[in-house]
Coordinates of C-alpha atoms in Angstrom, one line a residue:
X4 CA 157.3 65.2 77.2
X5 CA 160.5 65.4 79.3
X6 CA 161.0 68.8 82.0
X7 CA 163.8 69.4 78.3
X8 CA 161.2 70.0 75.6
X9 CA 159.1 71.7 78.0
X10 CA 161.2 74.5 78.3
X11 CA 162.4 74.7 74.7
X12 CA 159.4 76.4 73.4
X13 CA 159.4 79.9 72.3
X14 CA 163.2 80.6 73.7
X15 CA 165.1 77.6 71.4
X16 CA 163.6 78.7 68.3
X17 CA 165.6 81.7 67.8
X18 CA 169.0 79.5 68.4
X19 CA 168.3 76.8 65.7
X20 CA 167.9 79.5 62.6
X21 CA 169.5 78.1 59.7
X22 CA 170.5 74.6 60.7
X23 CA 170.0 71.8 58.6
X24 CA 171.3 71.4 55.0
X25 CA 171.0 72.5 51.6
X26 CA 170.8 76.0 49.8
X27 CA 167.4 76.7 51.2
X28 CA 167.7 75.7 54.2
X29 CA 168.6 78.8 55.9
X30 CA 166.5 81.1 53.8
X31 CA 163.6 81.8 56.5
X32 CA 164.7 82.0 60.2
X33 CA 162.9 79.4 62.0
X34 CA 160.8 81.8 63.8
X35 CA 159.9 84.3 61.5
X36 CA 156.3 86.1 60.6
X37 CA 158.2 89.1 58.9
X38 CA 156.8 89.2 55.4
X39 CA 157.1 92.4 53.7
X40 CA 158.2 94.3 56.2
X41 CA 155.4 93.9 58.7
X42 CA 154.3 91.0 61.5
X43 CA 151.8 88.6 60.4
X44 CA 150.0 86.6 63.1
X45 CA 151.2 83.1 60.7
X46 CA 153.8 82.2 58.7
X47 CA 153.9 83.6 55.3
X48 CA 155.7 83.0 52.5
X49 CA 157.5 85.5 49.6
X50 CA 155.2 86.7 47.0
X51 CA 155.7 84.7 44.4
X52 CA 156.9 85.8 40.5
X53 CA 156.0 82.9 38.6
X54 CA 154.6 79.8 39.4
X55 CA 154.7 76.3 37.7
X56 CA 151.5 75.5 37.0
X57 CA 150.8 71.3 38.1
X58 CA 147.3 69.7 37.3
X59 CA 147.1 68.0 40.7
X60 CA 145.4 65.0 39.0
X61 CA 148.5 64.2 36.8
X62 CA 150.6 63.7 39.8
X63 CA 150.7 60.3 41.6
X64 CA 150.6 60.5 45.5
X65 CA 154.2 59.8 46.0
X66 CA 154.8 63.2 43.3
X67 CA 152.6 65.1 45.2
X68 CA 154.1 64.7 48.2
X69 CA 157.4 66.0 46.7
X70 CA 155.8 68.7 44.9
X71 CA 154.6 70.0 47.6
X72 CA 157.8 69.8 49.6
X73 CA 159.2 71.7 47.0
X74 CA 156.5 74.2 46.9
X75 CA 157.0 75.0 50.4
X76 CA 160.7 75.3 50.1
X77 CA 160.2 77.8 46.9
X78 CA 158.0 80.0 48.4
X79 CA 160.5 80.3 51.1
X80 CA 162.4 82.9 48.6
X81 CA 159.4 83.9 46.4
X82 CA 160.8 84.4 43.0
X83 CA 159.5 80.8 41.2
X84 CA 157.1 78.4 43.0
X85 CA 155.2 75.9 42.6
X86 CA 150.8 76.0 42.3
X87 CA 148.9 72.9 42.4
X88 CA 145.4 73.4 40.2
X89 CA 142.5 71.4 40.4
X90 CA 140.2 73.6 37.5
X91 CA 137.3 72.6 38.9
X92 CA 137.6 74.1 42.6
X93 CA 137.9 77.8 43.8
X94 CA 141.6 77.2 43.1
X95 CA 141.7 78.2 39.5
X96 CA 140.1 81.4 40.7
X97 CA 143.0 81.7 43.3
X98 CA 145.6 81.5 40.6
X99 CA 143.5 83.8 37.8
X100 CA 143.2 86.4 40.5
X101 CA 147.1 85.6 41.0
X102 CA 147.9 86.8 37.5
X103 CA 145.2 89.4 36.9
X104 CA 145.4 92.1 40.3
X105 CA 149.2 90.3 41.4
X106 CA 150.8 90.5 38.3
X107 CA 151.9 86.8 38.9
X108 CA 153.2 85.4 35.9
X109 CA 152.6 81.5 35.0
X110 CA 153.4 78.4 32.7
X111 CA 153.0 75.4 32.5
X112 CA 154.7 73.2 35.0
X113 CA 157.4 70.1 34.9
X114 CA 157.8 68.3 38.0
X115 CA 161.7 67.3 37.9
X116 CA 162.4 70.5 35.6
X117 CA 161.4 72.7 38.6
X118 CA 163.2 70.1 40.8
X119 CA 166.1 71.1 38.9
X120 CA 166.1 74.6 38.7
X121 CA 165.0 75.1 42.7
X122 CA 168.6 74.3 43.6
X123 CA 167.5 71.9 46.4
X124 CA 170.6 69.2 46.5
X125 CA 168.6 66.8 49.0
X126 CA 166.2 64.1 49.4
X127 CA 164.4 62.8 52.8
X128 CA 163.4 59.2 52.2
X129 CA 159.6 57.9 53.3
X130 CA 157.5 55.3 52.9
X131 CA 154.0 55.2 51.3
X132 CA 151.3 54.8 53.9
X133 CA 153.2 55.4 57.1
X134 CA 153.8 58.1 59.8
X135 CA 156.9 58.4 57.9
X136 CA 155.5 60.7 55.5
X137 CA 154.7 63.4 57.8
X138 CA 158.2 63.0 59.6
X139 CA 159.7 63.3 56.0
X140 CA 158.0 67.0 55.5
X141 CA 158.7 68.4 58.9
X142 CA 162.3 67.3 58.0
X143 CA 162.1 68.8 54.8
X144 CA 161.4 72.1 56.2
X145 CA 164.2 71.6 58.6
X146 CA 167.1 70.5 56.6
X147 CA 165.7 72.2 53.0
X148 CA 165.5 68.9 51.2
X149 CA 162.1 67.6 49.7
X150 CA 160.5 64.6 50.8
X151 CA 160.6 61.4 48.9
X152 CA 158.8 58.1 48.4
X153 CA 160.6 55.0 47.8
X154 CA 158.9 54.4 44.7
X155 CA 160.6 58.1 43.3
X156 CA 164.2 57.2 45.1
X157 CA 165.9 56.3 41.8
X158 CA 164.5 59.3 39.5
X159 CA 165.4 61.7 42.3
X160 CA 169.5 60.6 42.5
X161 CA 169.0 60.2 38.7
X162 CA 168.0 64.2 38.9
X163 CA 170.6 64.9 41.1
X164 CA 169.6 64.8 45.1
X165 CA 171.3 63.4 47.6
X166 CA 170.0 61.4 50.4
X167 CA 170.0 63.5 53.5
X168 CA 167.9 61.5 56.1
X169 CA 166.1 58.0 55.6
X170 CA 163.2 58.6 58.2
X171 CA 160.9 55.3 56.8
X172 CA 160.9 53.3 60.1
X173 CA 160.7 57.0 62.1
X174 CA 157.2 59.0 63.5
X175 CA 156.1 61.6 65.2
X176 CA 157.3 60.9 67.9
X177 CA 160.6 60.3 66.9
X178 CA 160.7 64.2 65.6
X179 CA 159.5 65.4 68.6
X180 CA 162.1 63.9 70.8
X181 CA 164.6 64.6 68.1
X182 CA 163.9 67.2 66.8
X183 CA 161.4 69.9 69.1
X184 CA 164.0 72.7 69.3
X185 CA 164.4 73.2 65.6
X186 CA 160.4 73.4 65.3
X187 CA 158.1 76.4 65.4
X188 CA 155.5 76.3 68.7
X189 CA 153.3 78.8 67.8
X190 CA 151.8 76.7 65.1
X191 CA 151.5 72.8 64.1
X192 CA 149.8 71.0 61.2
X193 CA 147.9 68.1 61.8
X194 CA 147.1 65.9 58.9
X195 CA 147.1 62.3 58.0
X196 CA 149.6 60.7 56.7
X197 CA 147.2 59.0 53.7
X198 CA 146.9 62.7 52.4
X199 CA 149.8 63.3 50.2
X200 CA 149.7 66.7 49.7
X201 CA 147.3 69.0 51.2
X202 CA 148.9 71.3 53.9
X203 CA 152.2 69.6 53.1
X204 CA 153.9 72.7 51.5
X205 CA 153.0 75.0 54.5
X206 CA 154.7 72.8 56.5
X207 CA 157.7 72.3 54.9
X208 CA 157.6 76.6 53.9
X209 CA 157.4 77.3 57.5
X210 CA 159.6 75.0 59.2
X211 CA 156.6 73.8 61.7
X212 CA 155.8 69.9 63.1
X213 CA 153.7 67.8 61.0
X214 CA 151.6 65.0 63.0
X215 CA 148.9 62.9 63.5
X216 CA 148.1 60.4 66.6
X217 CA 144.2 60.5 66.8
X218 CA 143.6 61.5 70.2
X219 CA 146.4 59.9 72.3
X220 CA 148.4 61.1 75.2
X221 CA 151.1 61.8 72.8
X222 CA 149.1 64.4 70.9
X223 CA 148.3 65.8 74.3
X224 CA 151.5 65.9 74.6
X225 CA 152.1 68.0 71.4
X226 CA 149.5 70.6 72.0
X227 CA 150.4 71.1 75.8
X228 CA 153.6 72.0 74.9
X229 CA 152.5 74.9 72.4
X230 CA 153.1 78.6 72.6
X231 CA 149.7 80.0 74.4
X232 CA 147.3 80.4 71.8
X233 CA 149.4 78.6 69.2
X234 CA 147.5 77.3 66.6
X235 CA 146.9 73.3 64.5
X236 CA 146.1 74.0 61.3
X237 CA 144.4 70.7 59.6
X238 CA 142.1 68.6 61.7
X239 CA 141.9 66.0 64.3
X240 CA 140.3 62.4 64.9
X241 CA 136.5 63.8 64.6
X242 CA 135.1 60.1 64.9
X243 CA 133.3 60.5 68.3
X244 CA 133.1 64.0 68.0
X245 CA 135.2 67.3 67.1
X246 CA 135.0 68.0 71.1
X247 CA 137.3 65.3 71.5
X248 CA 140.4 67.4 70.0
X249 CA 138.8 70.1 70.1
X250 CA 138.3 70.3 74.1
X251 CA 141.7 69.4 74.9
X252 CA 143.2 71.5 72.9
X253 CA 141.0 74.4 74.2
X254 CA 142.8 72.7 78.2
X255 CA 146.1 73.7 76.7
X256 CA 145.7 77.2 75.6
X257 CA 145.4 76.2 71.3
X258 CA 142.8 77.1 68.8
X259 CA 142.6 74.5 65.5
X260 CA 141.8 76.0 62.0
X261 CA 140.1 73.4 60.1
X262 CA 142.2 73.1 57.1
X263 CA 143.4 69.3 56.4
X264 CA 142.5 69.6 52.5
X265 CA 143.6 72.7 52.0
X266 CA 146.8 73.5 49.0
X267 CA 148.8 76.1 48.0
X268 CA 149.0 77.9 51.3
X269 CA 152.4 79.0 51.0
X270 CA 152.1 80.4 47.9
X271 CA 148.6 82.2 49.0
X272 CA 150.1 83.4 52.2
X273 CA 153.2 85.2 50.1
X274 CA 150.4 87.6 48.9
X275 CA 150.1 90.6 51.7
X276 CA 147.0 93.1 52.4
X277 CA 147.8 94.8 55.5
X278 CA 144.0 95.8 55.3
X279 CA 140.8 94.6 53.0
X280 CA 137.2 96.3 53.5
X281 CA 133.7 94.9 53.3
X282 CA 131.5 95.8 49.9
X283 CA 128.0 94.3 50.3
X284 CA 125.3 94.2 52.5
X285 CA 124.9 98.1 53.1
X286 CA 128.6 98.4 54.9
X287 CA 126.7 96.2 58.2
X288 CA 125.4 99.6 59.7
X289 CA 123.0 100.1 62.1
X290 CA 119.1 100.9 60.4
X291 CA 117.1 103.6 62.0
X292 CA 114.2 100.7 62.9
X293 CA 111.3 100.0 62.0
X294 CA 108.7 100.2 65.2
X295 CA 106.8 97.7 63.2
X296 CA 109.3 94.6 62.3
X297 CA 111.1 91.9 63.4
X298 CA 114.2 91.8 61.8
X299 CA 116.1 88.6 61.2
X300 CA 119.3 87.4 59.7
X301 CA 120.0 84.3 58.1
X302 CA 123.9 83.2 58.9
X303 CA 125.4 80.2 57.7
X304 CA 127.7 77.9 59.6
X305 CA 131.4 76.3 59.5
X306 CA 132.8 79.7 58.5
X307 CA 136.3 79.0 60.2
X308 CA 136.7 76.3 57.9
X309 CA 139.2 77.5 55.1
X310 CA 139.8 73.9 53.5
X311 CA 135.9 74.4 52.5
X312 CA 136.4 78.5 51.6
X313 CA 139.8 77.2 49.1
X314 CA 137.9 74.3 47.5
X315 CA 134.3 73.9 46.4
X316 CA 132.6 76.9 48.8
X317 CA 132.9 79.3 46.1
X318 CA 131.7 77.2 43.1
X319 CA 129.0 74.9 44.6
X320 CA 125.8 76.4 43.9
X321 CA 124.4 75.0 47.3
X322 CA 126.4 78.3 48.7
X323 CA 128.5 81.0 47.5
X324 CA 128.1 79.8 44.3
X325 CA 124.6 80.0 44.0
X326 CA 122.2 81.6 41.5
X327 CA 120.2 83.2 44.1
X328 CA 123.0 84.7 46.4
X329 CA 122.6 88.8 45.7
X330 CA 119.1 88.8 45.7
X331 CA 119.0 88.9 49.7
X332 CA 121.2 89.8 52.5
X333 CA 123.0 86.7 53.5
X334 CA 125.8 86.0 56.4
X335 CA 128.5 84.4 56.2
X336 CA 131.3 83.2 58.6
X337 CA 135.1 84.0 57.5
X338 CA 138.1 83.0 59.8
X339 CA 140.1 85.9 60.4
X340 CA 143.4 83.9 59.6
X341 CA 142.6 84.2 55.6
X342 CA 144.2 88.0 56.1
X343 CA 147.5 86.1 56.7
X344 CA 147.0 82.8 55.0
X345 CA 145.3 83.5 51.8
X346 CA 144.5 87.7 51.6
X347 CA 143.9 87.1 47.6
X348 CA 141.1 84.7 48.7
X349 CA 139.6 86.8 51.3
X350 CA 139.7 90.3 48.9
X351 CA 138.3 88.2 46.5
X352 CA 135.2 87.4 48.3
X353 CA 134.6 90.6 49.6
X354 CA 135.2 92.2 46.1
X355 CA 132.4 89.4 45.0
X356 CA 129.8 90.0 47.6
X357 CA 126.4 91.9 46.7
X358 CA 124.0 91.7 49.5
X359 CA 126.5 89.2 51.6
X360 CA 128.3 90.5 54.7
X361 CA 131.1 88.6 56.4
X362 CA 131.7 87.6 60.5
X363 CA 134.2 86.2 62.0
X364 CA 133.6 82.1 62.1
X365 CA 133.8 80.3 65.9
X366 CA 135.3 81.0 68.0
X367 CA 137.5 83.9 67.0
X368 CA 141.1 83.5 65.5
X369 CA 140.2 79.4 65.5
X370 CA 137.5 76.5 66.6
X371 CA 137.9 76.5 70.1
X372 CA 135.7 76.5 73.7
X373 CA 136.5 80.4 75.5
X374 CA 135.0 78.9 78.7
X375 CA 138.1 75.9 78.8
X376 CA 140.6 78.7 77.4
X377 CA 143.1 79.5 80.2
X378 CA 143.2 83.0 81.4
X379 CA 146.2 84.2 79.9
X380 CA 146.0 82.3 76.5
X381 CA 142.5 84.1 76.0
X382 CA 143.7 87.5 76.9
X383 CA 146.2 87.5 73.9
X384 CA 143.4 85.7 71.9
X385 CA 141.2 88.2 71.8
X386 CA 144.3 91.0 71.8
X387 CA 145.6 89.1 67.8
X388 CA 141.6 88.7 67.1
X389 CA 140.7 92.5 67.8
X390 CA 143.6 93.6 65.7
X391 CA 143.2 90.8 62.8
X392 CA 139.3 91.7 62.7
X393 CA 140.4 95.6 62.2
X394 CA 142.4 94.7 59.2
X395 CA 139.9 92.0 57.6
X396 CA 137.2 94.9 58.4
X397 CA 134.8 92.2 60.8
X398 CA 133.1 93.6 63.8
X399 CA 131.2 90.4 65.2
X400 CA 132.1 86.7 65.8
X401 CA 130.3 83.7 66.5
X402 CA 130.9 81.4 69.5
X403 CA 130.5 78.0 69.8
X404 CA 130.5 76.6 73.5
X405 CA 129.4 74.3 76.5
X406 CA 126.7 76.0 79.1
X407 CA 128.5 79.2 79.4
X408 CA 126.0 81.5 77.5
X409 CA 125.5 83.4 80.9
X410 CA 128.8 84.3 81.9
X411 CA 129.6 87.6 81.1
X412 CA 132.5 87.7 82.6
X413 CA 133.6 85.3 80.1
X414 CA 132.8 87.6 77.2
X415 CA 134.5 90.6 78.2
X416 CA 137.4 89.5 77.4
X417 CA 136.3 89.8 73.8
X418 CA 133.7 92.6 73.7
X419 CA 136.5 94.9 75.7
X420 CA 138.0 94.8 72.8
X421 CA 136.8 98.3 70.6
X422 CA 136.8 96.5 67.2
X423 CA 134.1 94.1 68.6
X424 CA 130.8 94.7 68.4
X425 CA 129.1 91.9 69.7
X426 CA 129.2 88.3 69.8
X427 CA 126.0 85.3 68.3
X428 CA 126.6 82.7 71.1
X429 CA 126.0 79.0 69.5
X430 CA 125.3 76.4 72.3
X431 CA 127.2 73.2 71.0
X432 CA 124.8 70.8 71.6
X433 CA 122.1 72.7 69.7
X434 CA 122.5 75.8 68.8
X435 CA 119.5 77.5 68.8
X436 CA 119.1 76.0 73.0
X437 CA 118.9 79.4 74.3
X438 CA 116.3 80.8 71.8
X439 CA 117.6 84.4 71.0
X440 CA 118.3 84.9 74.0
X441 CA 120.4 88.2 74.9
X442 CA 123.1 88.8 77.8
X443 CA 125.2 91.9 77.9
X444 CA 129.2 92.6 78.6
X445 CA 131.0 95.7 78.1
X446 CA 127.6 97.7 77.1
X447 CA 127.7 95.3 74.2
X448 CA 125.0 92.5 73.3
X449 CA 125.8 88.2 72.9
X450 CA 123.2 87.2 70.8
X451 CA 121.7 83.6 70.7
X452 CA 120.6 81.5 68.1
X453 CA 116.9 81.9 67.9
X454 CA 116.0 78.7 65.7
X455 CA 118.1 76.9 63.1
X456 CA 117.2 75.2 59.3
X457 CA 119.4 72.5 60.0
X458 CA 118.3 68.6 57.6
X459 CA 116.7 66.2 60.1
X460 CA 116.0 68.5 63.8
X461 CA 113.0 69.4 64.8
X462 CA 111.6 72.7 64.4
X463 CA 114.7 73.1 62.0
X464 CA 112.7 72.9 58.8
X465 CA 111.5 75.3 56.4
X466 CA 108.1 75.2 57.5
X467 CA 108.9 75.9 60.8
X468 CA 111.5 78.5 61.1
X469 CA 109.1 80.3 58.9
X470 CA 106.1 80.3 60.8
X471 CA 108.5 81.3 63.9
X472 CA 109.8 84.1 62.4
X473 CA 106.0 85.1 61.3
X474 CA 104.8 85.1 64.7
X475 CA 107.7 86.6 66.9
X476 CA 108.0 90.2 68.2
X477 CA 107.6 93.3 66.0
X478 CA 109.6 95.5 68.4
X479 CA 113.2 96.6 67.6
X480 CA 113.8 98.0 70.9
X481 CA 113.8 94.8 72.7
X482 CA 115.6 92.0 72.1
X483 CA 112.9 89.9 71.1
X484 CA 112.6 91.9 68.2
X485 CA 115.6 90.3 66.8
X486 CA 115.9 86.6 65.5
X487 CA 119.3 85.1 64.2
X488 CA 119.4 81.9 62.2
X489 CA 121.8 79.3 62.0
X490 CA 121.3 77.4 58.9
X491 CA 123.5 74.4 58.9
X492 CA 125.9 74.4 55.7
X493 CA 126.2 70.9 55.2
X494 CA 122.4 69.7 55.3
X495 CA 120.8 73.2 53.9
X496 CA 121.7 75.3 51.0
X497 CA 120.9 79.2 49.8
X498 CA 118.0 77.5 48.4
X499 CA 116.5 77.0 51.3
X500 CA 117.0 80.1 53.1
X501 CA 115.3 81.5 50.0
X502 CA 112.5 78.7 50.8
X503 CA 111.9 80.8 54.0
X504 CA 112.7 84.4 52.9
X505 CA 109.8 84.0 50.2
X506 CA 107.5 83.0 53.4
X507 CA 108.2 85.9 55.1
X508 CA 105.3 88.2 55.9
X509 CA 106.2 92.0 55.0
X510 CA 106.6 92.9 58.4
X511 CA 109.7 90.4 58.9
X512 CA 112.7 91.9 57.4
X513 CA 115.9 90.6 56.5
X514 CA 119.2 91.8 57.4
X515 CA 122.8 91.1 57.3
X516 CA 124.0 89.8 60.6
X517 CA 126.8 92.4 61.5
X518 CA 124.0 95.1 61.1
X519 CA 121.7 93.0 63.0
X520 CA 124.7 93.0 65.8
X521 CA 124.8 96.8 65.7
X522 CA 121.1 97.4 66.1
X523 CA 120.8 95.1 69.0
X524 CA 123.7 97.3 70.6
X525 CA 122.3 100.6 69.5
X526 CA 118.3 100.4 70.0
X527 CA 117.3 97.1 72.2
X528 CA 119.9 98.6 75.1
X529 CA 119.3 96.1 78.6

């Protein structure tokens, strides 16, 4: 990017604030988290009245794509929205909770009715298939049209809508050199421009840079030039590895939230819960020990993804939808955003734990690598983690990093940090590398991964983590006497861990990982 757009990050934003056309346009200043009177750490849109309720599998792609344009431009002002349903995904317990604690009301919805009665007058034109489709919602959110395919060009003047912009031979970099100024930089989507709709309103509602360039120079480009511990929401090019994105973003000071099928965040986000508390599990404190036990926790992985935590994690019985989950203490990673960008969500979980207890997913506010953070970006890191974590009631966080288990130094920058109690270090090439391994910062333990269940490693079986756990030390005042274990969410299930908890000789006893945290801290002192 040119010495220009390099220094017309945070300072430009505040001079663009209403530019751009039509009656919604100007309805959210550019740079905005103010949502009911307080700061959020993300965007947010209004709380929303009524929504019209959409089927998302009667829409086509190029309908989606508007509707969700729209959506992000409604929830702008709050009043009537958009929600896009898919009945057989955790969404249509997003919207019943809506209408049941929110008072939301509902009916059912009609695309070009809603078009009508938004009181957008504008069209940005795309076409199918190209980068023109995520040039077409970043412009929506700029100039308050909605975005439209060529195949809906003649319904949408017949409704109506002008065309504002024809962007079908533009991309993404064409916005940025166009277009940076007007954008937010303390948060970026990146999505795909074959996915019509998910993430599409939240770009459009908070007026933010839609992209997608695998891993090029010119997405370098994008992230470098980011607020300091801005964050992508959506996911990168993950085809020889999530460290490829994930790495350089972690160079330029940016955390990613994995997100890239997630819907209806703006309307989610217009919910606010300046503070949610923890029901199951006990309330994670510390147990006066056993002199006898080994006490272990079983903690599942992927918990910053929130594309997963919308869709199918809370109906698929190979997780939080399970039969078995109450009948033992389970953990279970959260991202700390959800306080912001979906609070209904995260209250409902909490409200629908039993025995489960909740820590923050890796490696804090987002996925990213401490040891390749920069100094500064990391200090406000933890600062926004510390105070999201106080709200979302979370005391521990996993880490996931590269050979820097050992440095200490490293970790005080999070465990200085009051509402942190300790930190389960993950070493990214296998987690369980360091063997339960504990190193101290701030009078506060890291914990590593003793073993794993993890589908295809060795030693990550049922058989085995079992007899490990059997056989390891009965001592809660060393650290020995403590075992964590990872168990991999997309190759192991509840049913599993209940495979090994019914092994379990009656000395080994099974906590919830935020109590496990504590006792380390309070009993097995270094």
């Amino acid at each position: 990017m040119s010495d220009r757009r390099r220094l017309t990050r945070r300072h430009a934003l505040g001079l663009t604030a209403g530019l751009g056309l039509g009656s919604l346009a100007s309805s959210l200043p550019a740079h905005s988290t103010a949502s009911a009177g307080r700061l959020s750490a993300y965007p947010k849109g209004q709380r929303p009245q009524l929504l019209n309720v959409l089927d998302e599998s009667s829409l086509n792609s190029a309908e989606r794509t508007l509707a969700t344009t729209l959506q992000g431009l409604m929830a702008r002002r709050g009043a009537e929205s958009l929600y896009l349903n898919i009945p057989s995904l955790g969404y249509q317990f997003w919207l019943d909770d809506l209408i049941s604690r929110y008072g939301v009301r509902t009916r059912p919805g009609d695309l070009w009715k809603t078009v009508s009665r938004s009181g957008v007058g504008g069209y940005v034109l795309f076409r199918t298939g190209t980068p023109s489709v995520n040039v077409a919602t970043t412009l929506a959110g700029v100039t308050g049209a909605v975005a439209v395919g060529e195949s809906l060009e003649a319904l949408a003047i017949r409704h109506g809508l002008r065309k504002v912009l024809d962007v079908r031979d533009k991309d993404d970099r064409w916005v940025v050199d166009n277009y940076w100024p007007r954008l937010r930089h303390d948060v970026a989507i990146e999505q795909k421009a074959d996915i019509p709709e998910r993430l599409r309103d939240y770009v459009t509602m908070a007026r933010t840079l839609a992209f997608y360039d695998g891993n090029s120079a010119f997405r370098a480009e994008v992230v470098g030039a980011l607020d300091d511990d801005a964050t992508v929401i959506g996911w990168g090019d993950a085809s020889q590895g999530e460290d490829k994105f994930i790495g350089p973003n972690s160079d330029a000071g940016v955390k990613a939230i994995p997100a890239d099928h997630a819907r209806n965040l703006s309307v989610l986000s217009g919910i606010t819960e300046d503070r949610l508390s923890q029901r199951g599990g006990g309330g994670g404190r510390a147990l006066e020990p056993d002199p006898d036990a080994h006490y272990v926790t079983f903690l599942i992985t992927d918990g910053d993804n929130i594309q997963w935590m919308l869709g199918d994690f809370p109906t698929d019985q190979r997780w939080f939808g399970s039969p078995h989950r109450g009948s033992v203490d389970l953990g279970w990673g959260i991202s700390p955003s959800l306080i912001d960008l979906a609070p209904s969500v995260m209250r409902w979980f909490y409200d629908q734990s039993v025995k489960d207890r909740w820590v923050v997913g890796p490696s804090g506010g987002g996925y990213m690598y401490p040891s390749r953070y920069p100094a500064a970006a990391l200090t406000k890191h933890t600062s926004s983690l510390a105070q999201s974590m106080a709200r979302a009631d979370l005391s521990a966080v996993q880490i996931i990093d590269f050979d820097s288990f050992p440095d200490t130094r490293l970790w005080g920058n999070y465990l200085k940090h009051r509402e942190i109690d300790g930190l389960i270090y993950l070493e990214y090439s296998r987690y369980d590398s360091h063997k339960g391994k504990v190193v101290w910062a701030e009078g506060k333990p890291v914990i590593s991964a003793r073993t794993m269940l993890w589908g295809g490693l060795e030693g990550a079986d049922e058989a085995s983590v079992t007899a490990e756990l059997n056989s390891a030390v009965r001592n809660p005042r060393s650290t020995a006497g403590y075992s964590v274990v990872l168990w991999h969410a997309w190759s192991k299930s509840v049913d599993d861990v209940m495979t090994v908890v019914n092994g379990l000789a009656p000395h080994v006893k099974v906590i919830p990982p935020d109590t496990l945290v504590k006792m380390v801290g309070k009993y097995a002192r270094p």
